[in-house]
Tab-separated table of C-alpha atoms and ligand atoms in Angstrom:
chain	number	residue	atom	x	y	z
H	218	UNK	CA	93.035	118.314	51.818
H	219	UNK	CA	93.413	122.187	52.092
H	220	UNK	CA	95.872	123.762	54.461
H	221	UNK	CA	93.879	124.723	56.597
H	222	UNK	CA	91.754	121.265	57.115
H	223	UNK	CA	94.988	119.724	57.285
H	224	UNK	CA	95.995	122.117	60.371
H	225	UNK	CA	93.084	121.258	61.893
H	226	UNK	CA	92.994	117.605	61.714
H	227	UNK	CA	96.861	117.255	63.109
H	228	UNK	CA	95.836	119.300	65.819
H	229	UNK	CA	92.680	117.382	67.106
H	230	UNK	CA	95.288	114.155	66.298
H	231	UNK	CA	97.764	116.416	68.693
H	232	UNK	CA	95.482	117.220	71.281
H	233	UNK	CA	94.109	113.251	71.318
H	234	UNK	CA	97.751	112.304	71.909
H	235	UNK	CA	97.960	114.551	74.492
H	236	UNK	CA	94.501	114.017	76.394
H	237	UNK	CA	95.651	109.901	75.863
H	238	UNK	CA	98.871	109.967	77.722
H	239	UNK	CA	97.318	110.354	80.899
H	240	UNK	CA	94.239	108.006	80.246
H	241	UNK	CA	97.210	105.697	79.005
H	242	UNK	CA	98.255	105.998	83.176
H	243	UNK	CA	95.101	105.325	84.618
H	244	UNK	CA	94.804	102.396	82.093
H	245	UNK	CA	95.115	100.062	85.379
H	246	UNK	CA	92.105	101.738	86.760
H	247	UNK	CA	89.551	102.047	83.973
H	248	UNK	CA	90.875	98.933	81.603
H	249	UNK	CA	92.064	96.695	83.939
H	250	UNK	CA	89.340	96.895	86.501
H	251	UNK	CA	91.665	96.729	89.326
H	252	UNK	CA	89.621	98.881	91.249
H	253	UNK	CA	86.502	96.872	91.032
H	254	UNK	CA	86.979	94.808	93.622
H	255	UNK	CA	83.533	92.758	93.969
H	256	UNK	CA	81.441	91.332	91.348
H	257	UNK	CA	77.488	92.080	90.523
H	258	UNK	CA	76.652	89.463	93.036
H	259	UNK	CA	78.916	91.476	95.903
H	260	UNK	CA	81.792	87.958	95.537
H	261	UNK	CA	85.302	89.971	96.286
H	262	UNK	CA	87.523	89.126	93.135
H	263	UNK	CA	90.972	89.802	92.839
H	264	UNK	CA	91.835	91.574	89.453
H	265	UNK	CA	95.320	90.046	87.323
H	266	UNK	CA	98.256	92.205	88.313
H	267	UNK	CA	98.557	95.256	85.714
H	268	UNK	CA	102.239	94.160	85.121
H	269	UNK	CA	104.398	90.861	84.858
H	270	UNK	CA	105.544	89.767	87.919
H	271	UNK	CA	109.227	90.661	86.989
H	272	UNK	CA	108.224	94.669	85.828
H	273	UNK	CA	109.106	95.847	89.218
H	274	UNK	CA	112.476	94.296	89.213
H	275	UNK	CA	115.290	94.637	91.138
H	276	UNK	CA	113.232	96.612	93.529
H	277	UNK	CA	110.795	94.306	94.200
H	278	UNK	CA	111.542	90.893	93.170
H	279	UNK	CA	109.655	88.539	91.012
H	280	UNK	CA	109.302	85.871	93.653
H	281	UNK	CA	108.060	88.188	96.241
H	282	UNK	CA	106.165	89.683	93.979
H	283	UNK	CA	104.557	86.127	92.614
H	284	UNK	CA	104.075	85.114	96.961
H	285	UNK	CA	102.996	88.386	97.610
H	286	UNK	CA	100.083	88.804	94.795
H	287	UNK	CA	99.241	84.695	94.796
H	288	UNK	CA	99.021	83.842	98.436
H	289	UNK	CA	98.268	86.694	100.793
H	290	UNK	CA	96.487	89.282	98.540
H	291	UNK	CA	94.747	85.959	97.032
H	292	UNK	CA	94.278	84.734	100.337
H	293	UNK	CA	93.051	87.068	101.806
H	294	UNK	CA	90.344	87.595	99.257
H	295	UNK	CA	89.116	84.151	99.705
H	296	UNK	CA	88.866	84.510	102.806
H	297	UNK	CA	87.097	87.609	102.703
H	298	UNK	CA	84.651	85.628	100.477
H	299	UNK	CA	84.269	83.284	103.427
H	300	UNK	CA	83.849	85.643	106.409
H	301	UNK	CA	81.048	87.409	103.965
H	302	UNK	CA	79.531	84.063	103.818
H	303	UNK	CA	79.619	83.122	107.749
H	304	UNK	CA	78.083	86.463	108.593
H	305	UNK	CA	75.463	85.765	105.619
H	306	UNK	CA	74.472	81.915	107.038
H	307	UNK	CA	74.650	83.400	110.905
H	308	UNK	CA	72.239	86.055	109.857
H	309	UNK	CA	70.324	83.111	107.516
H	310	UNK	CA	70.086	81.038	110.620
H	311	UNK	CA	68.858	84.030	113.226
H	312	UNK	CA	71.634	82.986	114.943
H	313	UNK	CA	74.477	85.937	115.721
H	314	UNK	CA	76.497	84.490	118.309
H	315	UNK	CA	79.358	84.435	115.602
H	316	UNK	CA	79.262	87.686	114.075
H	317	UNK	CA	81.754	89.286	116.197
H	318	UNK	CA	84.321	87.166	115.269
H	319	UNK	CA	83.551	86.884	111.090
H	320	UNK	CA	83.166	90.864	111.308
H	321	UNK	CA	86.360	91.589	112.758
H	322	UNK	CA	87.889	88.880	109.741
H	323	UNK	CA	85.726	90.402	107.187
H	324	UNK	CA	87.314	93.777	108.400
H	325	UNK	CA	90.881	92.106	107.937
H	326	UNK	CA	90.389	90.561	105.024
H	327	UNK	CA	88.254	93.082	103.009
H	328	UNK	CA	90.929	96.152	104.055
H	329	UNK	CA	93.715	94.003	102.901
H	330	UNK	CA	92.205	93.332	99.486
H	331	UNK	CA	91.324	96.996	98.874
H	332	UNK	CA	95.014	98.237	99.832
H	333	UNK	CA	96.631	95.299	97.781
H	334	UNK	CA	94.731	96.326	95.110
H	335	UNK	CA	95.759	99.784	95.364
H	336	UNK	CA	99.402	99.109	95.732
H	337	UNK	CA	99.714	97.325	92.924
H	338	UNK	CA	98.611	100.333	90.845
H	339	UNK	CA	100.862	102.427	92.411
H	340	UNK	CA	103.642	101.203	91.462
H	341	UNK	CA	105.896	101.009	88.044
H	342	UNK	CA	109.166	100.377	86.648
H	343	UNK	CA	110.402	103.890	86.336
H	344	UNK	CA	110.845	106.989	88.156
H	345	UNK	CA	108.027	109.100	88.489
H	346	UNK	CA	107.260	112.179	90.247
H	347	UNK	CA	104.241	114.096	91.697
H	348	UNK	CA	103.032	117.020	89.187
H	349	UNK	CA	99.985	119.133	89.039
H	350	UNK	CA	96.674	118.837	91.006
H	351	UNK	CA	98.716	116.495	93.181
H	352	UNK	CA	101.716	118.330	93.268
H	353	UNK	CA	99.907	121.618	94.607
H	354	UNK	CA	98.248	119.882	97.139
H	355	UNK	CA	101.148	118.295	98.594
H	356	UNK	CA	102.895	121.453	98.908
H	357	UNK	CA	99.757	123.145	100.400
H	358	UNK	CA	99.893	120.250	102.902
H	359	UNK	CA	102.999	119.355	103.498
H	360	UNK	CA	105.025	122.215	102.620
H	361	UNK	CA	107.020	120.121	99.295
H	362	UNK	CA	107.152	116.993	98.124
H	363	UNK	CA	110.589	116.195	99.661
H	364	UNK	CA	109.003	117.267	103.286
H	365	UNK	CA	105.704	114.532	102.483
H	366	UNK	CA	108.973	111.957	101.597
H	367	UNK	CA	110.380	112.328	104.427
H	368	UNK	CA	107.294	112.061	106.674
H	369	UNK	CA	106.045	109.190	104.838
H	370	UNK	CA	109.017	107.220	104.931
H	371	UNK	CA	109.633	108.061	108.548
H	372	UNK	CA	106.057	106.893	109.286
H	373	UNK	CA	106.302	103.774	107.349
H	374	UNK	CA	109.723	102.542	108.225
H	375	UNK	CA	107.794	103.213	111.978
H	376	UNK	CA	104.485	101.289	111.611
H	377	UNK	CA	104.222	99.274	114.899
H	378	UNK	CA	104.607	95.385	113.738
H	379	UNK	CA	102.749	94.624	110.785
H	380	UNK	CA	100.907	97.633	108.288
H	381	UNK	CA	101.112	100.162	105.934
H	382	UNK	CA	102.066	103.585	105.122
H	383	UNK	CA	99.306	105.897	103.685
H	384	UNK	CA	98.890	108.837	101.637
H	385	UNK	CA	95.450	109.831	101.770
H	386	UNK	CA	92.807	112.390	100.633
H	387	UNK	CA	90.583	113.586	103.252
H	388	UNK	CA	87.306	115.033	102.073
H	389	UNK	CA	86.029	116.159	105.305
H	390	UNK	CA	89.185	118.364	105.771
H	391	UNK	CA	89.548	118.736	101.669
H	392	UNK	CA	93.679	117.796	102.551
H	393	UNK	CA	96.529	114.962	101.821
H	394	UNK	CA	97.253	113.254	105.029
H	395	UNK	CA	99.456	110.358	106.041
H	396	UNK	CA	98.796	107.359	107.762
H	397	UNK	CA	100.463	105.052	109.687
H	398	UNK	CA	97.975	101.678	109.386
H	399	UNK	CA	98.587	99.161	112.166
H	400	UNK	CA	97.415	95.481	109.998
H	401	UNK	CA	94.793	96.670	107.644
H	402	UNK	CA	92.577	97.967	109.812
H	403	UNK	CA	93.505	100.012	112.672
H	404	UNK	CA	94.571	103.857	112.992
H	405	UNK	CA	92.884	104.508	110.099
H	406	UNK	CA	90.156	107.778	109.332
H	407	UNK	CA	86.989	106.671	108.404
H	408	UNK	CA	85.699	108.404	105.208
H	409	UNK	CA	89.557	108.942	103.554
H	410	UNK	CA	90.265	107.779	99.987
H	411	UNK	CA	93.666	106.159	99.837
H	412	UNK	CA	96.213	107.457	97.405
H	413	UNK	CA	99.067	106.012	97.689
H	414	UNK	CA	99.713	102.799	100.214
H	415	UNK	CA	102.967	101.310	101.200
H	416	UNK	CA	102.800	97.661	102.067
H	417	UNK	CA	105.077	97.433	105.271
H	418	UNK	CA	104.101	93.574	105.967
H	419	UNK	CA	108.042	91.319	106.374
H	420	UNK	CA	106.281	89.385	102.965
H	421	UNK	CA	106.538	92.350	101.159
H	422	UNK	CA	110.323	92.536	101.314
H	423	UNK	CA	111.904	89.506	103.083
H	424	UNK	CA	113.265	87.987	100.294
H	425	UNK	CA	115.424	90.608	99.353
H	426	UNK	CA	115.392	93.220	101.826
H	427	UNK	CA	115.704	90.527	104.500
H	428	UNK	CA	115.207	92.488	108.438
H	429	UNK	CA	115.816	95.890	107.052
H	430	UNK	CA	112.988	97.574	106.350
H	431	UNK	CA	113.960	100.646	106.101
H	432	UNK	CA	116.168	99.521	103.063
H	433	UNK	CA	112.874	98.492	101.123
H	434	UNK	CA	110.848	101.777	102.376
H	435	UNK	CA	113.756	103.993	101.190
H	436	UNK	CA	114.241	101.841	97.389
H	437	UNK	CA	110.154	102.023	97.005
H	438	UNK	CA	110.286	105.544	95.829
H	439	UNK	CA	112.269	104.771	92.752
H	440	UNK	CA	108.996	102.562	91.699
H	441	UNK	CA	106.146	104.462	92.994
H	442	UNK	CA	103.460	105.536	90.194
H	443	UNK	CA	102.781	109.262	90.905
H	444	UNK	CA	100.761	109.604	87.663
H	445	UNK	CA	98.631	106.807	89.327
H	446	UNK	CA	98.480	108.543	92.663
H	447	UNK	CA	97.427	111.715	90.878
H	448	UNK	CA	94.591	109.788	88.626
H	449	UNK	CA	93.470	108.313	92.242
H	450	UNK	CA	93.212	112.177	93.461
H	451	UNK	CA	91.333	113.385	90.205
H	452	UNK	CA	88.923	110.608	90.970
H	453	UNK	CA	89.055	111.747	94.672
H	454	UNK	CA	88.097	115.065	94.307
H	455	UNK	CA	85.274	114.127	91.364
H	456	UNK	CA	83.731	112.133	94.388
H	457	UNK	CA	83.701	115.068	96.799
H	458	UNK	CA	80.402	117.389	97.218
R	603	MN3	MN1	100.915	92.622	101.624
């Protein structure tokens, strides 16, 4: 090979290495499917966890993990599968006098698959922190990334009973914002693309963290996947017009 071919060939190897490191971080959207959170017949399905069920360890424990991913993310896709189904046989039937009551369940259970699936992905078993695109647009927002901390662990350790905390983008403004969810389904902004969600629900912690939730809101950081959140915001902004 001459010189010059061989320049040219490390350098397309280079720049592949480079353009796969962050495909190699959005591996749990694109190769896992964790995203895809319904089959072609519209069944919810709940994707394998992109990690072992010890990766997050000590900040989030394998048993809480294994409770936490089995019975109420599982759970509550099942039982998304049922409301689905109630609403499908009341509507079979011509007969709507249940509807109200499978909505508001479908509304529970479908929100709480989406952001369990989501908060799996963002997190990992290092320390990570916001760069680029994302970077820039938390400082346009928020001012720095140690102001958006603050406010979204303030938020979070402050989510009346039972929720989440919520970074979101926010095409109608074209801006990060942060949530405070109330359950799955409440206080949110309809049309905004979650980023980065903080499951504040006592099963997401008790185990280790016990009553202090503020304990497990503070430790969360040193696990959160920014390279995730900022694949989930290149995706974001692909989807705006
Ligand atoms: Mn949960």
């Amino acid at each position: 090979m001459e010189r010059k071919d061989f320049l040219k060939s490390s350098l397309i190897i280079g720049t592949g290495s480079i353009i796969g490191s962050p495909k190699a971080f959005s591996q749990n959207l694109v190769v896992n499917d964790i995203d895809k959170l319904a089959d072609a017949n519209g069944t919810f399905i709940q994707q394998p966890l992109p990690y072992s069920e010890n990766f997050l360890e000590p900040y989030m424990d394998a048993e809480t993990l294994h409770l936490h991913y089995t019975f109420h993310h599982g759970g509550a896709t099942k039982a998304a599968n049922k409301d689905a189904a109630m609403i499908k046989k009341a509507l079979d039937d011509n007969n709507l006098e249940t509807v109200d009551y499978w909505t508001k369940k479908l509304a529970f259970h479908s929100s709480s698959h989406i952001l369990h699936s989501i908060f799996w992905t963002n997190l990992t078993n290092k320390k990570t922190e916001p760069t680029g695109e994302l970077l820039k647009r938390i400082n346009k927002s928020f001012g720095s990334y140690d102001r958006l901390k603050a406010l979204i662990a303030e938020t979070s350790k402050n989510v009346d009973g039972n929720g989440w905390g919520i970074l979101a983008y926010q095409p109608y403004t074209d801006s990060l914002i942060v949530l405070q969810c109330e359950n799955h389904e409440k206080l949110t902004q309809w049309g905004c693309i979650p980023l980065l969600v903080i499951d504040v629900w006592e099963h997401s912690y008790y185990l280790k963290y016990k009553n202090k939730r503020a304990d497990f809101v503070d430790a969360i950081f040193n696990i959160i996947n920014w390279d995730n959140v900022a694949q989930r915001l290149n995706d974001a902004l692909k989807l705006t017009l």
